[in-house]
CSV table of C-alpha atoms in Angstrom, one decimal:
chain,number,residue,atom,x,y,z
A,1,UNK,CA,24.2,135.8,84.4
A,2,UNK,CA,23.3,135.8,88.0
A,3,UNK,CA,20.8,133.0,87.6
A,4,UNK,CA,23.2,130.9,85.6
A,5,UNK,CA,26.2,131.1,88.0
A,6,UNK,CA,23.8,130.2,90.8
A,7,UNK,CA,22.9,126.9,89.3
A,8,UNK,CA,19.9,127.5,87.0
A,9,UNK,CA,20.0,125.2,84.0
A,10,UNK,CA,19.0,126.2,80.5
A,11,UNK,CA,15.4,125.1,80.8
A,12,UNK,CA,15.0,127.1,84.0
A,13,UNK,CA,16.6,130.1,82.5
A,14,UNK,CA,14.2,130.0,79.6
A,15,UNK,CA,11.2,129.8,82.0
A,16,UNK,CA,12.4,133.0,83.7
A,17,UNK,CA,13.3,134.9,80.6
A,18,UNK,CA,10.0,134.1,78.8
A,19,UNK,CA,8.2,135.9,81.7
A,20,UNK,CA,10.3,139.1,82.0
A,21,UNK,CA,8.7,142.3,80.9
A,22,UNK,CA,10.9,142.8,77.8
A,23,UNK,CA,9.7,139.4,76.6
A,24,UNK,CA,6.0,139.7,77.4
A,25,UNK,CA,5.8,143.1,75.7
A,26,UNK,CA,6.8,141.5,72.4
A,27,UNK,CA,4.5,139.7,70.0
A,28,UNK,CA,4.0,136.1,71.0
A,29,UNK,CA,5.8,134.8,67.9
A,30,UNK,CA,9.0,136.7,68.9
A,31,UNK,CA,9.1,136.0,72.7
A,32,UNK,CA,10.8,132.6,72.4
A,33,UNK,CA,13.6,133.8,70.1
A,34,UNK,CA,14.2,136.8,72.4
A,35,UNK,CA,14.6,134.6,75.4
A,36,UNK,CA,16.6,132.0,73.6
A,37,UNK,CA,19.1,134.5,72.2
A,38,UNK,CA,19.8,135.8,75.7
A,39,UNK,CA,20.1,132.4,77.3
A,40,UNK,CA,22.5,131.1,74.6
A,41,UNK,CA,24.7,134.2,75.0
A,42,UNK,CA,24.8,133.8,78.8
A,43,UNK,CA,25.5,130.0,78.7
A,44,UNK,CA,28.1,130.5,76.0
A,45,UNK,CA,29.9,133.2,77.9
A,46,UNK,CA,30.1,131.2,81.1
A,47,UNK,CA,31.4,128.2,79.2
A,48,UNK,CA,34.0,130.1,77.2
A,49,UNK,CA,37.6,129.1,78.1
A,50,UNK,CA,40.8,130.7,77.3
A,51,UNK,CA,42.8,128.9,74.5
A,52,UNK,CA,45.5,126.6,75.7
A,53,UNK,CA,49.0,128.0,75.5
A,54,UNK,CA,51.2,126.5,72.8
A,55,UNK,CA,54.4,127.6,74.5
A,56,UNK,CA,55.2,126.4,78.0
A,57,UNK,CA,58.4,126.7,80.1
A,58,UNK,CA,60.3,123.6,81.1
A,59,UNK,CA,59.2,124.3,84.7
A,60,UNK,CA,55.5,124.2,83.7
A,61,UNK,CA,56.0,121.0,81.7
A,62,UNK,CA,57.8,119.2,84.6
A,63,UNK,CA,55.2,120.5,87.1
A,64,UNK,CA,52.5,118.8,85.1
A,65,UNK,CA,54.3,115.5,85.3
A,66,UNK,CA,54.9,115.9,89.0
A,67,UNK,CA,51.2,116.6,89.5
A,68,UNK,CA,50.4,113.1,88.1
A,69,UNK,CA,49.1,114.4,84.8
A,70,UNK,CA,51.5,112.1,82.8
A,71,UNK,CA,49.7,109.2,81.2
A,72,UNK,CA,49.8,106.0,83.2
A,73,UNK,CA,52.2,103.2,82.3
A,74,UNK,CA,51.0,100.2,80.4
A,75,UNK,CA,53.6,97.4,80.7
A,76,UNK,CA,54.6,94.9,77.9
A,77,UNK,CA,57.1,92.1,77.5
A,78,UNK,CA,60.7,93.2,78.1
A,79,UNK,CA,61.5,92.1,74.5
A,80,UNK,CA,59.8,95.2,73.3
A,81,UNK,CA,59.5,97.3,76.4
A,82,UNK,CA,62.8,97.5,78.2
A,83,UNK,CA,63.1,101.3,78.7
A,84,UNK,CA,62.7,103.3,81.9
A,85,UNK,CA,59.8,105.3,80.6
A,86,UNK,CA,58.1,102.4,78.8
A,87,UNK,CA,54.7,102.5,77.0
A,88,UNK,CA,52.0,104.8,78.2
A,89,UNK,CA,48.3,105.3,77.6
A,90,UNK,CA,47.6,107.9,74.8
A,91,UNK,CA,50.6,106.8,72.9
A,92,UNK,CA,50.4,105.4,69.3
A,93,UNK,CA,52.6,102.8,67.6
A,94,UNK,CA,52.4,101.8,64.0
A,95,UNK,CA,53.1,98.3,62.5
A,96,UNK,CA,53.6,98.9,58.8
A,97,UNK,CA,54.7,96.3,56.3
A,98,UNK,CA,53.7,94.3,53.2
A,99,UNK,CA,50.8,92.0,53.0
A,100,UNK,CA,51.1,88.6,54.7
A,101,UNK,CA,54.4,89.3,56.6
A,102,UNK,CA,52.9,88.8,60.1
A,103,UNK,CA,51.6,92.2,61.3
A,104,UNK,CA,48.4,90.7,62.7
A,105,UNK,CA,50.3,87.9,64.5
A,106,UNK,CA,52.7,90.4,66.0
A,107,UNK,CA,49.9,92.7,67.2
A,108,UNK,CA,48.1,89.7,68.8
A,109,UNK,CA,51.3,88.8,70.7
A,110,UNK,CA,51.6,92.4,71.9
A,111,UNK,CA,48.0,92.2,73.0
A,112,UNK,CA,48.7,89.0,74.9
A,113,UNK,CA,51.6,90.6,76.7
A,114,UNK,CA,49.6,93.6,77.6
A,115,UNK,CA,46.9,91.3,79.0
A,116,UNK,CA,49.4,89.4,81.0
A,117,UNK,CA,51.3,92.4,82.4
A,118,UNK,CA,48.3,94.6,83.0
A,119,UNK,CA,45.5,92.5,84.5
A,120,UNK,CA,43.6,95.5,85.6
A,121,UNK,CA,42.8,96.5,81.9
A,122,UNK,CA,40.6,95.1,79.2
A,123,UNK,CA,41.9,95.2,75.7
A,124,UNK,CA,40.2,95.6,72.3
A,125,UNK,CA,41.1,94.2,68.9
A,126,UNK,CA,39.2,95.9,66.0
A,127,UNK,CA,39.2,93.5,63.1
A,128,UNK,CA,38.4,95.5,60.0
A,129,UNK,CA,39.6,92.9,57.4
A,130,UNK,CA,39.4,89.4,58.9
A,131,UNK,CA,36.1,88.1,60.4
A,132,UNK,CA,36.0,88.3,64.2
A,133,UNK,CA,35.8,84.5,64.6
A,134,UNK,CA,39.1,84.1,62.7
A,135,UNK,CA,40.8,86.5,65.1
A,136,UNK,CA,39.2,84.7,68.1
A,137,UNK,CA,40.5,81.3,66.8
A,138,UNK,CA,44.0,82.8,66.4
A,139,UNK,CA,43.9,84.3,69.8
A,140,UNK,CA,42.9,81.0,71.4
A,141,UNK,CA,45.6,79.1,69.6
A,142,UNK,CA,48.2,81.8,70.6
A,143,UNK,CA,47.2,81.7,74.3
A,144,UNK,CA,46.6,77.9,74.7
A,145,UNK,CA,49.7,77.5,76.9
A,146,UNK,CA,49.2,80.7,78.7
A,147,UNK,CA,49.3,80.6,82.5
A,148,UNK,CA,46.3,83.0,82.6
A,149,UNK,CA,43.7,80.5,81.2
A,150,UNK,CA,43.7,81.8,77.7
A,151,UNK,CA,43.1,85.4,78.8
A,152,UNK,CA,39.9,85.2,76.8
A,153,UNK,CA,38.0,87.4,79.2
A,154,UNK,CA,40.6,90.2,78.8
A,155,UNK,CA,40.2,90.7,75.1
A,156,UNK,CA,37.2,91.9,73.2
A,157,UNK,CA,36.8,92.0,69.4
A,158,UNK,CA,34.9,94.6,67.4
A,159,UNK,CA,33.7,92.8,64.3
A,160,UNK,CA,33.8,94.1,60.7
A,161,UNK,CA,30.6,92.1,60.0
A,162,UNK,CA,27.0,92.8,60.9
A,163,UNK,CA,24.6,90.0,62.0
A,164,UNK,CA,23.3,89.7,58.4
A,165,UNK,CA,26.8,89.2,57.1
A,166,UNK,CA,27.2,92.6,55.4
A,167,UNK,CA,30.4,94.6,55.9
A,168,UNK,CA,30.5,97.1,58.7
A,169,UNK,CA,32.7,100.3,58.3
A,170,UNK,CA,33.8,102.7,61.0
A,171,UNK,CA,35.2,106.2,61.3
A,172,UNK,CA,37.6,106.9,64.2
A,173,UNK,CA,34.8,108.8,65.9
A,174,UNK,CA,32.5,105.7,65.7
A,175,UNK,CA,35.2,103.5,67.1
A,176,UNK,CA,35.8,106.0,69.9
A,177,UNK,CA,32.1,105.8,70.8
A,178,UNK,CA,32.3,102.0,70.8
A,179,UNK,CA,35.2,102.0,73.3
A,180,UNK,CA,33.5,104.5,75.6
A,181,UNK,CA,30.2,102.7,75.5
A,182,UNK,CA,31.9,99.4,76.3
A,183,UNK,CA,33.7,101.0,79.3
A,184,UNK,CA,30.5,102.6,80.6
A,185,UNK,CA,28.4,99.4,80.3
A,186,UNK,CA,31.1,96.9,81.5
A,187,UNK,CA,32.8,99.1,84.2
A,188,UNK,CA,36.2,98.0,82.7
A,189,UNK,CA,39.0,100.3,81.6
A,190,UNK,CA,40.4,99.6,78.2
A,191,UNK,CA,44.2,99.6,78.0
A,192,UNK,CA,45.3,98.6,74.5
A,193,UNK,CA,43.4,99.0,71.3
A,194,UNK,CA,44.6,97.3,68.1
A,195,UNK,CA,43.1,98.4,64.7
A,196,UNK,CA,43.8,96.0,61.8
A,197,UNK,CA,44.1,97.8,59.5
A,198,UNK,CA,44.2,101.5,58.7
A,199,UNK,CA,43.1,101.2,55.0
A,200,UNK,CA,39.7,99.9,56.2
A,201,UNK,CA,38.9,103.0,58.2
A,202,UNK,CA,36.0,104.8,56.6
A,203,UNK,CA,37.2,107.9,54.9
A,204,UNK,CA,35.9,111.3,56.0
A,205,UNK,CA,36.1,113.1,52.7
A,206,UNK,CA,32.9,114.3,51.0
A,207,UNK,CA,33.8,112.8,47.7
A,208,UNK,CA,35.4,109.6,49.0
A,209,UNK,CA,38.9,110.9,48.6
A,210,UNK,CA,41.7,109.3,50.6
A,211,UNK,CA,42.7,111.1,53.8
A,212,UNK,CA,46.2,112.5,53.7
A,213,UNK,CA,48.8,110.8,55.9
A,214,UNK,CA,49.3,113.8,58.2
A,215,UNK,CA,45.5,114.0,58.8
A,216,UNK,CA,45.3,110.3,59.5
A,217,UNK,CA,48.1,110.5,62.0
A,218,UNK,CA,46.2,113.3,63.8
A,219,UNK,CA,43.1,111.2,63.8
A,220,UNK,CA,45.0,108.3,65.4
A,221,UNK,CA,46.5,110.4,68.1
A,222,UNK,CA,43.2,112.1,68.9
A,223,UNK,CA,41.6,108.7,69.2
A,224,UNK,CA,44.3,107.5,71.6
A,225,UNK,CA,43.9,110.7,73.7
A,226,UNK,CA,40.1,110.7,73.8
A,227,UNK,CA,39.9,107.1,74.7
A,228,UNK,CA,43.0,107.2,77.0
A,229,UNK,CA,44.3,104.0,75.5
A,230,UNK,CA,47.5,102.7,73.9
A,231,UNK,CA,46.8,102.4,70.2
A,232,UNK,CA,48.5,99.8,67.9
A,233,UNK,CA,47.7,100.8,64.3
A,234,UNK,CA,48.4,98.3,61.5
A,235,UNK,CA,48.9,99.5,58.0
A,236,UNK,CA,50.0,97.8,54.7
A,237,UNK,CA,52.7,99.5,52.8
A,238,UNK,CA,52.9,99.7,49.0
A,239,UNK,CA,54.2,96.9,46.8
A,240,UNK,CA,57.0,99.2,45.6
A,241,UNK,CA,58.3,99.7,49.1
A,242,UNK,CA,57.7,96.1,50.5
A,243,UNK,CA,58.8,94.3,47.3
A,244,UNK,CA,55.5,92.5,47.2
A,245,UNK,CA,51.9,92.8,48.5
A,246,UNK,CA,48.5,93.8,47.3
A,247,UNK,CA,48.7,97.6,47.4
A,248,UNK,CA,50.0,99.3,44.3
């Protein structure tokens, strides 16, 4: 414990513990496991944190906001963002409707507004149904009269196709890693992420079963928090609810 709190890393701790008397007096085959068990316990003890309180007073909650812990604003067109609080990073919004009613077009408009009103951010469209080039063409057409020179450098597309043409599937964790790797390599902060659409997300179940709605919502919120982004999630609704469409 004394070595660990004074900055020794795990490799250095192992070097020491393998040479203490209690280790060397053991048979060689048992020396490593003896030292490793002690090091693991020490490191685990030092890293252990108290669980976060589920109940907090109003004073505690407001203090967190005043300390600047509230998620930063991300501004959009007043047509959809005219409140005092507005949209913030880590929030999730869902665009749910029948097939072919314009969900993708609406989400691209929102992305264009986010790019115009938040020039310090990059934005990501994750196309899991349409080829990336189709989304790129729609984006260029949408922004051709934009005062910001198409905003092409502000938007990046994660393709649903590999170089050989085969379909690429993602879990939320894999998409999270893509976002973080992009930010690390580019030095840019991602503001808005649009996923089109939810039914194309790779299911986590062991037997390929569908993820329940509540679990999927938790995965979406966790993704938004872990990437510190504003998430637009597209989803088709059923034919019975929309009146028409391709989902029974």
